[in-house]
Each structure stands twice: as structure tokens, then as C-alpha cells.
PDB file of C-alpha atoms in Angstrom:
ATOM      1  CA  UNK A 678      95.429 108.061  69.583  1.00 41.00           C
ATOM      2  CA  UNK A 679      94.780 109.830  73.081  1.00 47.00           C
ATOM      3  CA  UNK A 680      91.170 109.203  74.390  1.00 52.00           C
ATOM      4  CA  UNK A 681      89.381 112.743  74.469  1.00 55.00           C
ATOM      5  CA  UNK A 682      86.674 113.246  76.946  1.00 54.00           C
ATOM      6  CA  UNK A 683      84.582 116.490  77.722  1.00 50.00           C
ATOM      7  CA  UNK A 684      85.925 117.927  81.000  1.00 52.00           C
ATOM      8  CA  UNK A 685      82.241 118.791  81.625  1.00 58.00           C
ATOM      9  CA  UNK A 686      80.696 115.318  81.018  1.00 55.00           C
ATOM     10  CA  UNK A 687      79.660 113.153  84.265  1.00 73.00           C
ATOM     11  CA  UNK A 688      82.366 111.087  85.437  1.00 79.00           C
ATOM     12  CA  UNK A 689      83.121 108.687  88.158  1.00 82.00           C
ATOM     13  CA  UNK A 690      84.430 110.543  91.414  1.00 87.00           C
ATOM     14  CA  UNK A 691      88.338 110.288  91.299  1.00 86.00           C
ATOM     15  CA  UNK A 692      88.690 108.839  94.367  1.00 88.00           C
ATOM     16  CA  UNK A 693      86.856 105.740  93.675  1.00 91.00           C
ATOM     17  CA  UNK A 694      89.801 104.494  91.863  1.00 90.00           C
ATOM     18  CA  UNK A 695      92.194 104.926  94.990  1.00 86.00           C
ATOM     19  CA  UNK A 696      89.561 102.121  96.286  1.00 90.00           C
ATOM     20  CA  UNK A 697      89.883 100.188  93.317  1.00 92.00           C
ATOM     21  CA  UNK A 698      93.874  99.877  93.902  1.00 90.00           C
ATOM     22  CA  UNK A 699      93.530  98.576  97.442  1.00 90.00           C
ATOM     23  CA  UNK A 700      93.617  94.908  96.214  1.00 92.00           C
ATOM     24  CA  UNK A 701      96.541  95.900  93.996  1.00 90.00           C
ATOM     25  CA  UNK A 702      98.309  97.615  96.942  1.00 86.00           C
ATOM     26  CA  UNK A 703      97.526  94.940  99.510  1.00 89.00           C
ATOM     27  CA  UNK A 704      99.080  92.140  97.443  1.00 89.00           C
ATOM     28  CA  UNK A 705     102.440  94.194  96.164  1.00 84.00           C
ATOM     29  CA  UNK A 706     103.004  95.044 100.036  1.00 81.00           C
ATOM     30  CA  UNK A 707     102.457  91.746 101.200  1.00 86.00           C
ATOM     31  CA  UNK A 708     104.614  90.035  98.758  1.00 83.00           C
ATOM     32  CA  UNK A 709     107.247  92.839  99.026  1.00 76.00           C
ATOM     33  CA  UNK A 710     106.834  93.397 103.175  1.00 77.00           C
ATOM     34  CA  UNK A 711     105.099  90.753 104.903  1.00 84.00           C
ATOM     35  CA  UNK A 712     106.427  87.876 102.871  1.00 87.00           C
ATOM     36  CA  UNK A 713     109.869  88.795 103.589  1.00 83.00           C
ATOM     37  CA  UNK A 714     108.913  88.619 107.071  1.00 83.00           C
ATOM     38  CA  UNK A 715     107.625  85.584 107.450  1.00 88.00           C
ATOM     39  CA  UNK A 716     110.266  83.922 105.271  1.00 89.00           C
ATOM     40  CA  UNK A 717     112.855  85.387 107.608  1.00 85.00           C
ATOM     41  CA  UNK A 718     111.009  84.120 110.625  1.00 86.00           C
ATOM     42  CA  UNK A 719     111.030  80.559 108.893  1.00 89.00           C
ATOM     43  CA  UNK A 720     114.626  80.978 108.591  1.00 87.00           C
ATOM     44  CA  UNK A 721     114.679  81.415 104.777  1.00 88.00           C
ATOM     45  CA  UNK A 722     118.268  82.467 103.343  1.00 87.00           C
ATOM     46  CA  UNK A 723     118.282  86.187 102.461  1.00 82.00           C
ATOM     47  CA  UNK A 724     119.150  85.614  98.971  1.00 85.00           C
ATOM     48  CA  UNK A 725     116.156  83.186  98.449  1.00 88.00           C
ATOM     49  CA  UNK A 726     113.941  86.135  99.899  1.00 85.00           C
ATOM     50  CA  UNK A 727     115.434  88.767  97.556  1.00 82.00           C
ATOM     51  CA  UNK A 728     114.784  86.462  94.983  1.00 87.00           C
ATOM     52  CA  UNK A 729     110.905  85.969  95.872  1.00 86.00           C
ATOM     53  CA  UNK A 730     110.622  89.485  95.966  1.00 82.00           C
ATOM     54  CA  UNK A 731     112.229  89.830  92.658  1.00 81.00           C
ATOM     55  CA  UNK A 732     109.713  87.506  91.388  1.00 86.00           C
ATOM     56  CA  UNK A 733     106.753  89.455  92.621  1.00 82.00           C
ATOM     57  CA  UNK A 734     108.306  92.394  91.057  1.00 77.00           C
ATOM     58  CA  UNK A 735     108.711  90.593  87.541  1.00 81.00           C
ATOM     59  CA  UNK A 736     105.389  89.473  87.216  1.00 83.00           C
ATOM     60  CA  UNK A 737     104.540  93.322  87.185  1.00 77.00           C
ATOM     61  CA  UNK A 738     106.901  93.867  84.902  1.00 75.00           C
ATOM     62  CA  UNK A 739     106.141  91.540  81.976  1.00 78.00           C
ATOM     63  CA  UNK A 740     102.483  91.582  82.736  1.00 76.00           C
ATOM     64  CA  UNK A 741     102.249  93.578  79.356  1.00 72.00           C
ATOM     65  CA  UNK A 742     102.247  90.263  77.403  1.00 74.00           C
ATOM     66  CA  UNK A 743      99.035  89.144  78.518  1.00 73.00           C
ATOM     67  CA  UNK A 744      97.304  92.346  79.467  1.00 75.00           C
ATOM     68  CA  UNK A 745      94.847  92.297  76.461  1.00 73.00           C
ATOM     69  CA  UNK A 746      93.100  89.305  77.763  1.00 74.00           C
ATOM     70  CA  UNK A 747      91.063  92.096  79.856  1.00 75.00           C
ATOM     71  CA  UNK A 748      90.043  93.285  76.582  1.00 74.00           C
ATOM     72  CA  UNK A 749      88.176  90.089  75.176  1.00 77.00           C
ATOM     73  CA  UNK A 750      84.717  89.165  75.758  1.00 77.00           C
ATOM     74  CA  UNK A 751      83.668  90.939  79.560  1.00 83.00           C
ATOM     75  CA  UNK A 752      83.833  94.349  80.760  1.00 87.00           C
ATOM     76  CA  UNK A 753      86.715  95.574  82.423  1.00 88.00           C
ATOM     77  CA  UNK A 754      85.040  95.897  85.803  1.00 90.00           C
ATOM     78  CA  UNK A 755      83.841  92.345  85.463  1.00 92.00           C
ATOM     79  CA  UNK A 756      87.348  91.186  84.651  1.00 93.00           C
ATOM     80  CA  UNK A 757      88.600  93.071  87.669  1.00 94.00           C
ATOM     81  CA  UNK A 758      86.195  91.776  90.067  1.00 95.00           C
ATOM     82  CA  UNK A 759      86.973  88.213  88.469  1.00 95.00           C
ATOM     83  CA  UNK A 760      90.849  88.805  89.138  1.00 94.00           C
ATOM     84  CA  UNK A 761      90.118  89.911  92.711  1.00 96.00           C
ATOM     85  CA  UNK A 762      88.092  86.954  93.647  1.00 97.00           C
ATOM     86  CA  UNK A 763      91.229  84.808  91.971  1.00 97.00           C
ATOM     87  CA  UNK A 764      93.881  86.311  93.786  1.00 96.00           C
ATOM     88  CA  UNK A 765      92.042  86.921  97.083  1.00 96.00           C
ATOM     89  CA  UNK A 766      91.059  82.690  97.103  1.00 97.00           C
ATOM     90  CA  UNK A 767      94.586  82.175  95.780  1.00 97.00           C
ATOM     91  CA  UNK A 768      95.956  83.576  98.793  1.00 96.00           C
ATOM     92  CA  UNK A 769      93.763  82.601 101.229  1.00 96.00           C
ATOM     93  CA  UNK A 770      94.641  79.001 100.061  1.00 96.00           C
ATOM     94  CA  UNK A 771      97.907  79.416 101.780  1.00 95.00           C
ATOM     95  CA  UNK A 772      96.495  78.893 104.997  1.00 94.00           C
ATOM     96  CA  UNK A 773      96.168  74.896 103.796  1.00 95.00           C
ATOM     97  CA  UNK A 774      99.930  74.805 103.637  1.00 94.00           C
ATOM     98  CA  UNK A 775     102.397  73.646 105.870  1.00 93.00           C
ATOM     99  CA  UNK A 776     104.836  76.332 105.377  1.00 91.00           C
ATOM    100  CA  UNK A 777     107.354  75.096 107.382  1.00 89.00           C
ATOM    101  CA  UNK A 778     108.132  71.991 105.069  1.00 92.00           C
ATOM    102  CA  UNK A 779     106.708  73.507 101.816  1.00 94.00           C
ATOM    103  CA  UNK A 780     108.609  77.016 101.854  1.00 93.00           C
ATOM    104  CA  UNK A 781     108.878  76.761  97.860  1.00 93.00           C
ATOM    105  CA  UNK A 782     104.965  75.847  97.647  1.00 96.00           C
ATOM    106  CA  UNK A 783     104.140  78.517 100.110  1.00 95.00           C
ATOM    107  CA  UNK A 784     106.197  81.203  97.527  1.00 94.00           C
ATOM    108  CA  UNK A 785     104.453  79.938  94.287  1.00 95.00           C
ATOM    109  CA  UNK A 786     100.933  80.280  95.513  1.00 96.00           C
ATOM    110  CA  UNK A 787     101.536  83.793  96.515  1.00 94.00           C
ATOM    111  CA  UNK A 788     103.344  84.806  93.626  1.00 93.00           C
ATOM    112  CA  UNK A 789     100.555  83.194  91.506  1.00 94.00           C
ATOM    113  CA  UNK A 790      98.011  85.170  93.670  1.00 95.00           C
ATOM    114  CA  UNK A 791     100.259  88.223  92.633  1.00 92.00           C
ATOM    115  CA  UNK A 792      99.471  87.045  88.783  1.00 92.00           C
ATOM    116  CA  UNK A 793      95.949  87.558  89.099  1.00 94.00           C
ATOM    117  CA  UNK A 794      96.229  90.903  91.179  1.00 93.00           C
ATOM    118  CA  UNK A 795      98.494  92.409  88.896  1.00 91.00           C
ATOM    119  CA  UNK A 796      96.006  92.397  86.075  1.00 91.00           C
ATOM    120  CA  UNK A 797      93.376  94.452  88.354  1.00 92.00           C
ATOM    121  CA  UNK A 798      96.033  97.335  87.333  1.00 88.00           C
ATOM    122  CA  UNK A 799      94.992  97.540  83.490  1.00 88.00           C
ATOM    123  CA  UNK A 800      91.729  96.999  84.045  1.00 89.00           C
ATOM    124  CA  UNK A 801      91.623 100.162  86.252  1.00 89.00           C
ATOM    125  CA  UNK A 802      93.736 101.908  84.163  1.00 86.00           C
ATOM    126  CA  UNK A 803      91.441 101.077  81.014  1.00 85.00           C
ATOM    127  CA  UNK A 804      88.214 102.369  83.251  1.00 88.00           C
ATOM    128  CA  UNK A 805      90.105 105.988  83.830  1.00 87.00           C
ATOM    129  CA  UNK A 806      91.176 105.854  80.368  1.00 83.00           C
ATOM    130  CA  UNK A 807      87.830 105.668  79.138  1.00 83.00           C
ATOM    131  CA  UNK A 808      85.634 107.518  81.677  1.00 84.00           C
ATOM    132  CA  UNK A 809      87.703 110.196  82.789  1.00 84.00           C
ATOM    133  CA  UNK A 810      88.531 113.960  80.849  1.00 82.00           C
ATOM    134  CA  UNK A 811      92.281 114.520  80.921  1.00 77.00           C
ATOM    135  CA  UNK A 812      92.161 117.685  83.641  1.00 78.00           C
ATOM    136  CA  UNK A 813      91.389 115.489  86.338  1.00 81.00           C
ATOM    137  CA  UNK A 814      93.471 112.284  85.723  1.00 80.00           C
ATOM    138  CA  UNK A 815      95.920 113.631  87.604  1.00 79.00           C
ATOM    139  CA  UNK A 816      94.009 113.627  90.986  1.00 82.00           C
ATOM    140  CA  UNK A 817      93.090 110.394  89.857  1.00 81.00           C
ATOM    141  CA  UNK A 818      96.474 109.433  89.771  1.00 81.00           C
ATOM    142  CA  UNK A 819      96.972 110.747  93.206  1.00 80.00           C
ATOM    143  CA  UNK A 820      94.307 108.967  94.627  1.00 83.00           C
ATOM    144  CA  UNK A 821      94.867 105.490  92.645  1.00 82.00           C
ATOM    145  CA  UNK A 822      98.909 106.047  93.957  1.00 79.00           C
ATOM    146  CA  UNK A 823      97.300 106.441  97.265  1.00 80.00           C
ATOM    147  CA  UNK A 824      95.276 103.758  97.386  1.00 79.00           C
ATOM    148  CA  UNK A 825      98.188 101.510  95.715  1.00 80.00           C
ATOM    149  CA  UNK A 826     100.963 102.576  97.890  1.00 77.00           C
ATOM    150  CA  UNK A 827      99.500 104.161 100.870  1.00 76.00           C
ATOM    151  CA  UNK A 828      96.699 101.929 101.563  1.00 75.00           C
ATOM    152  CA  UNK A 829      98.522  98.746 100.551  1.00 75.00           C
ATOM    153  CA  UNK A 830     101.256  99.713 103.054  1.00 74.00           C
ATOM    154  CA  UNK A 831      98.603  99.853 105.556  1.00 80.00           C
ATOM    155  CA  UNK A 832      97.351  96.639 104.687  1.00 80.00           C
ATOM    156  CA  UNK A 833     100.769  95.109 105.199  1.00 77.00           C
ATOM    157  CA  UNK A 834     101.209  96.757 108.492  1.00 82.00           C
ATOM    158  CA  UNK A 835      97.802  94.744 109.358  1.00 85.00           C
ATOM    159  CA  UNK A 836      99.227  91.418 107.765  1.00 85.00           C
ATOM    160  CA  UNK A 837     102.356  92.260 109.954  1.00 82.00           C
ATOM    161  CA  UNK A 838     100.335  92.914 113.126  1.00 85.00           C
ATOM    162  CA  UNK A 839      98.472  89.503 112.573  1.00 89.00           C
ATOM    163  CA  UNK A 840     101.393  87.784 111.751  1.00 87.00           C
ATOM    164  CA  UNK A 841     102.788  88.792 115.199  1.00 83.00           C
ATOM    165  CA  UNK A 842      99.684  88.071 117.390  1.00 87.00           C
ATOM    166  CA  UNK A 843      97.739  84.896 115.561  1.00 89.00           C
ATOM    167  CA  UNK A 844      98.983  81.818 113.376  1.00 90.00           C
ATOM    168  CA  UNK A 845      99.899  82.319 109.577  1.00 92.00           C
ATOM    169  CA  UNK A 846      96.192  80.893 108.362  1.00 94.00           C
ATOM    170  CA  UNK A 847      94.657  83.616 110.121  1.00 95.00           C
ATOM    171  CA  UNK A 848      97.145  86.114 107.887  1.00 93.00           C
ATOM    172  CA  UNK A 849      96.443  84.447 104.603  1.00 94.00           C
ATOM    173  CA  UNK A 850      92.751  84.437 105.276  1.00 96.00           C
ATOM    174  CA  UNK A 851      92.381  87.923 106.321  1.00 94.00           C
ATOM    175  CA  UNK A 852      94.933  89.051 103.488  1.00 94.00           C
ATOM    176  CA  UNK A 853      92.678  87.352 100.535  1.00 95.00           C
ATOM    177  CA  UNK A 854      89.431  88.839 101.998  1.00 95.00           C
ATOM    178  CA  UNK A 855      91.321  92.296 101.694  1.00 92.00           C
ATOM    179  CA  UNK A 856      91.895  91.314  98.326  1.00 94.00           C
ATOM    180  CA  UNK A 857      88.095  90.339  97.596  1.00 95.00           C
ATOM    181  CA  UNK A 858      86.300  92.517  98.931  1.00 93.00           C
ATOM    182  CA  UNK A 859      86.937  95.730  97.266  1.00 90.00           C
ATOM    183  CA  UNK A 860      86.257  94.037  93.777  1.00 91.00           C
ATOM    184  CA  UNK A 861      82.728  94.938  94.694  1.00 93.00           C
ATOM    185  CA  UNK A 862      83.457  98.649  94.252  1.00 91.00           C
ATOM    186  CA  UNK A 863      83.626  98.288  90.413  1.00 91.00           C
ATOM    187  CA  UNK A 864      79.988  97.860  90.220  1.00 91.00           C
ATOM    188  CA  UNK A 865      79.898 101.594  90.891  1.00 88.00           C
ATOM    189  CA  UNK A 866      81.640 102.617  88.002  1.00 88.00           C
ATOM    190  CA  UNK A 867      79.920 102.725  84.836  1.00 84.00           C
ATOM    191  CA  UNK A 868      80.986 101.227  81.955  1.00 81.00           C
ATOM    192  CA  UNK A 869      79.839 100.726  78.471  1.00 75.00           C
ATOM    193  CA  UNK A 870      79.574  97.183  76.758  1.00 76.00           C
ATOM    194  CA  UNK A 871      83.106  96.734  75.040  1.00 70.00           C
ATOM    195  CA  UNK A 872      83.241  96.452  71.089  1.00 70.00           C
ATOM    196  CA  UNK A 873      83.767  92.687  70.422  1.00 70.00           C
ATOM    197  CA  UNK A 874      86.894  92.184  68.522  1.00 69.00           C
ATOM    198  CA  UNK A 875      89.261  88.958  67.738  1.00 72.00           C
ATOM    199  CA  UNK A 876      92.045  88.067  69.927  1.00 68.00           C
ATOM    200  CA  UNK A 877      94.008  88.030  67.868  1.00 74.00           C
ATOM    201  CA  UNK A 878      93.534  91.526  66.341  1.00 74.00           C
ATOM    202  CA  UNK A 879      93.845  92.462  70.123  1.00 69.00           C
ATOM    203  CA  UNK A 880      97.311  91.010  70.423  1.00 72.00           C
ATOM    204  CA  UNK A 881      98.461  92.276  67.013  1.00 79.00           C
ATOM    205  CA  UNK A 882      97.198  95.818  67.932  1.00 77.00           C
ATOM    206  CA  UNK A 883      98.758  95.605  71.174  1.00 71.00           C
ATOM    207  CA  UNK A 884     102.234  94.969  69.790  1.00 76.00           C
ATOM    208  CA  UNK A 885     101.630  97.517  66.850  1.00 82.00           C
ATOM    209  CA  UNK A 886     101.251 100.352  69.550  1.00 76.00           C
ATOM    210  CA  UNK A 887     104.119  99.215  71.715  1.00 72.00           C
ATOM    211  CA  UNK A 888     106.219  99.660  68.517  1.00 79.00           C
ATOM    212  CA  UNK A 889     105.148 103.158  67.495  1.00 80.00           C
ATOM    213  CA  UNK A 890     105.533 104.159  71.019  1.00 74.00           C
ATOM    214  CA  UNK A 891     108.930 103.027  71.424  1.00 74.00           C
ATOM    215  CA  UNK A 892     109.711 104.827  68.027  1.00 79.00           C
ATOM    216  CA  UNK A 893     108.224 107.819  69.083  1.00 81.00           C
ATOM    217  CA  UNK A 894     110.231 110.266  71.188  1.00 77.00           C
ATOM    218  CA  UNK A 895     107.020 110.914  73.585  1.00 73.00           C
ATOM    219  CA  UNK A 896     107.455 106.966  73.794  1.00 73.00           C
ATOM    220  CA  UNK A 897     110.990 106.004  74.285  1.00 75.00           C
ATOM    221  CA  UNK A 898     111.781 108.787  76.514  1.00 74.00           C
ATOM    222  CA  UNK A 899     108.850 108.338  78.396  1.00 71.00           C
ATOM    223  CA  UNK A 900     110.073 104.449  78.442  1.00 70.00           C
ATOM    224  CA  UNK A 901     113.315 105.804  79.975  1.00 72.00           C
ATOM    225  CA  UNK A 902     111.936 107.793  82.715  1.00 68.00           C
ATOM    226  CA  UNK A 903     110.093 104.361  83.620  1.00 67.00           C
ATOM    227  CA  UNK A 904     113.140 102.222  84.089  1.00 67.00           C
ATOM    228  CA  UNK A 905     115.335 105.103  85.423  1.00 65.00           C
ATOM    229  CA  UNK A 906     116.096 104.727  89.087  1.00 61.00           C
ATOM    230  CA  UNK A 907     114.236 107.578  89.951  1.00 59.00           C
ATOM    231  CA  UNK A 908     112.255 105.620  92.482  1.00 54.00           C
ATOM    232  CA  UNK A 909     113.163 103.445  95.421  1.00 53.00           C
ATOM    233  CA  UNK A 910     110.318 100.986  95.438  1.00 58.00           C
ATOM    234  CA  UNK A 911     112.343  98.011  94.331  1.00 56.00           C
ATOM    235  CA  UNK A 912     114.845  98.282  97.542  1.00 59.00           C
ATOM    236  CA  UNK A 913     111.878  99.241  99.936  1.00 60.00           C
ATOM    237  CA  UNK A 914     110.307  95.795  99.260  1.00 58.00           C
ATOM    238  CA  UNK A 915     113.493  94.302 101.006  1.00 59.00           C
ATOM    239  CA  UNK A 916     113.621  96.841 103.777  1.00 61.00           C
ATOM    240  CA  UNK A 917     111.421  94.240 106.221  1.00 59.00           C
ATOM    241  CA  UNK A 918     113.528  91.278 105.362  1.00 59.00           C
ATOM    242  CA  UNK A 919     116.475  92.439 107.173  1.00 61.00           C
ATOM    243  CA  UNK A 920     114.677  93.775 110.451  1.00 62.00           C
ATOM    244  CA  UNK A 921     116.948  91.806 112.191  1.00 63.00           C
ATOM    245  CA  UNK A 922     120.269  93.176 110.928  1.00 64.00           C
ATOM    246  CA  UNK A 923     119.221  96.502 112.441  1.00 63.00           C
ATOM    247  CA  UNK A 924     117.899  95.290 115.391  1.00 67.00           C
ATOM    248  CA  UNK A 925     114.171  96.580 114.455  1.00 66.00           C
ATOM    249  CA  UNK A 926     111.494  94.687 116.247  1.00 68.00           C
ATOM    250  CA  UNK A 927     108.211  93.680 114.687  1.00 66.00           C
ATOM    251  CA  UNK A 928     106.126  96.518 115.585  1.00 68.00           C
ATOM    252  CA  UNK A 929     108.846  98.874 114.566  1.00 70.00           C
ATOM    253  CA  UNK A 930     108.909  96.973 111.336  1.00 66.00           C
ATOM    254  CA  UNK A 931     104.816  97.163 111.142  1.00 65.00           C
ATOM    255  CA  UNK A 932     104.503 101.169 112.113  1.00 70.00           C
ATOM    256  CA  UNK A 933     107.423 102.173 109.761  1.00 68.00           C
ATOM    257  CA  UNK A 934     106.594  99.866 106.594  1.00 64.00           C
ATOM    258  CA  UNK A 935     102.727  99.670 107.249  1.00 63.00           C
ATOM    259  CA  UNK A 936     100.650 102.024 109.157  1.00 67.00           C
ATOM    260  CA  UNK A 937     102.649 105.266 109.421  1.00 71.00           C
ATOM    261  CA  UNK A 938     104.262 104.868 105.888  1.00 67.00           C
ATOM    262  CA  UNK A 939     101.091 104.008 104.400  1.00 67.00           C
ATOM    263  CA  UNK A 940      99.258 107.169 105.570  1.00 74.00           C
ATOM    264  CA  UNK A 941     102.564 109.708 104.538  1.00 74.00           C
ATOM    265  CA  UNK A 942     102.518 108.092 101.351  1.00 71.00           C
ATOM    266  CA  UNK A 943      98.877 108.089 100.856  1.00 68.00           C
ATOM    267  CA  UNK A 944      98.543 111.538 101.629  1.00 76.00           C
ATOM    268  CA  UNK A 945     101.760 112.755  99.815  1.00 75.00           C
ATOM    269  CA  UNK A 946     100.248 110.754  96.554  1.00 73.00           C
ATOM    270  CA  UNK A 947      96.992 112.722  96.919  1.00 72.00           C
ATOM    271  CA  UNK A 948      98.855 115.941  97.298  1.00 77.00           C
ATOM    272  CA  UNK A 949     100.951 115.514  94.258  1.00 74.00           C
ATOM    273  CA  UNK A 950      97.994 114.405  92.171  1.00 72.00           C
ATOM    274  CA  UNK A 951      96.947 117.873  92.728  1.00 73.00           C
ATOM    275  CA  UNK A 952      99.934 119.555  91.379  1.00 74.00           C
ATOM    276  CA  UNK A 953     100.123 116.917  88.095  1.00 72.00           C
ATOM    277  CA  UNK A 954      97.173 118.467  87.086  1.00 72.00           C
ATOM    278  CA  UNK A 955      98.965 121.964  87.081  1.00 75.00           C
ATOM    279  CA  UNK A 956     102.260 121.218  85.697  1.00 73.00           C
ATOM    280  CA  UNK A 957     104.329 119.288  83.270  1.00 74.00           C
ATOM    281  CA  UNK A 958     103.826 116.021  84.614  1.00 72.00           C
ATOM    282  CA  UNK A 959     107.691 114.828  83.604  1.00 73.00           C
ATOM    283  CA  UNK A 960     109.003 117.490  85.254  1.00 76.00           C
ATOM    284  CA  UNK A 961     106.749 116.756  88.247  1.00 75.00           C
ATOM    285  CA  UNK A 962     108.397 113.072  88.324  1.00 75.00           C
ATOM    286  CA  UNK A 963     112.009 114.236  87.870  1.00 74.00           C
ATOM    287  CA  UNK A 964     111.395 116.571  90.959  1.00 76.00           C
ATOM    288  CA  UNK A 965     109.874 113.699  92.867  1.00 73.00           C
ATOM    289  CA  UNK A 966     112.992 111.605  91.969  1.00 73.00           C
ATOM    290  CA  UNK A 967     115.717 114.320  93.078  1.00 75.00           C
ATOM    291  CA  UNK A 968     114.054 115.068  96.366  1.00 74.00           C
ATOM    292  CA  UNK A 969     113.690 111.420  97.306  1.00 70.00           C
ATOM    293  CA  UNK A 970     117.542 111.529  96.235  1.00 69.00           C
ATOM    294  CA  UNK A 971     118.174 114.184  98.767  1.00 70.00           C
TER     295      UNK A 971
END
């Protein structure tokens, strides 16, 4: 059932959700951009790099199986802060790994950090659904994607720059801090105490809602949109791993996949969010896909 919130009621500023998405974006960009550069420098085979990147995407794909955990016990903002701390500490712990001799362990720990940080996404989505009226959700989505993709790419640029000039432990610690510190921003989002529900009830409700959604026309058509190859995010995650093949320097990679790409993407997301409140969002999605292909 759609959550109806009075558009005149006081709600959190939409830009704050962009800040909340910073850890999610930084974590994803690290796995997609920085991780590939690190593994390439350590002489890891490209197929293995691709497998590691694919595994990071699969974590997001199947996270719906454990997403209901963020509705158990604590407020969503509390779960958000917990996941930021766990994800940040896990990432920072890679500073203790001798990567040259334990490359698999390094990959596994980075992916574990992703498991924690990916759960911040459902927390933010729940907060948006329960605190924002529909007429500003497009703008909120724009800022969210700006924080996720845009600022995340800038975070990857920072990690790549650090990796070029400092040791890997420095990269691990700074990235861990970038995952943890934004967690405090959640305290600025007002949230009511959650209704206590049994864990079994939460999972039953989730699977029932998924089934009902899959059966409805709006639901299954929306799923087709999600699995369609409209975007290029999956391919983008591998670009840094092939920089040597294209004779791209480390600085070029940091600028294109980091700073410049992040700024351009972030601004585009905010502008797109404005239009999404003024037109059919599915049509906007298709237009963006066609424009990307062209």
C-alpha cells in the first residue's frame, strides 16, 4: 500500500538523503573502481577482477533476502548508523592484511564490508518512504543518486589518488572513515519509534508483498525495467581494471572515474530528480536509457 504523506506537513530536507547515501556510494565505487586498480597493480588476472566486481554487484542483487532485518527492533536510522560503523571498521581492517600474499582474503573482507554498507540502502529507502510526501520524492531521489553515484565516484577518486601516492593501509583507513563518519547525519532525520513485530511476520509480509508485486502489472513491468540493460553501471565497474590496455594513466583514471565523473553525474542526478517530479518517471527512465545508448 502506498504511503500517503501530507505534502504540507513538515519533512526532512530532500538534500539530506544525498548525504545519507555517501557511504553506499563510496563503498560501491571502491568495489567497482578502486578495487580493480588495486588488484590490477598486484597482478591479479582480469577474469578474477571481473569476478570480484560481479560478486559486489550480486550482494546488492540478493540483499532483499535479508533486508527485513532493518525493520527489527531499532529505528531505521539506528540500523543505518550500525551498518556504517560495521562497514567502515571492516574496510579499515584491510589495512592489517598482507595483500601480496593474501589477495583472496583482501577481496573477501572488502565484500563483507559491502554486505554491511548495502543494508544502509533499505534504511534510507524506508526513511524516504515514511517521511517524505510523493511530490518531493523525485527531488529526493535525485539527491540520493547524486550522493550514491556522484559523491561515491568522487570518493573513489580520493581512494585512487591515495593509492597512487600512499600505502594501501592508508587507503583502507581513509575509506573506512568515509564510510563511518556520514552515519552521524542520520541523527538529523526525525523518525518515530517502530512498531514491534515478530521476525517471522516481517519475512512473511516481505515475501507476500514481493509475490503480490510480481503478479501485478505495475509490479512485473517495473521489474522488467530494473533488469533491462538500460543502464551501463555494470560495465562501468570494470573500466578501471582495463586502464593499462587503453594506456590510461592513474591520474586519468582518477579524474574520469572519480572527480570529473562524480561531479557530472551528481549534477545530472539532481537535475533529473527535478524532472521526475514533473513527468512520468518510467518515461523519464526510458528517455535516459535511450540517450545513454546514443
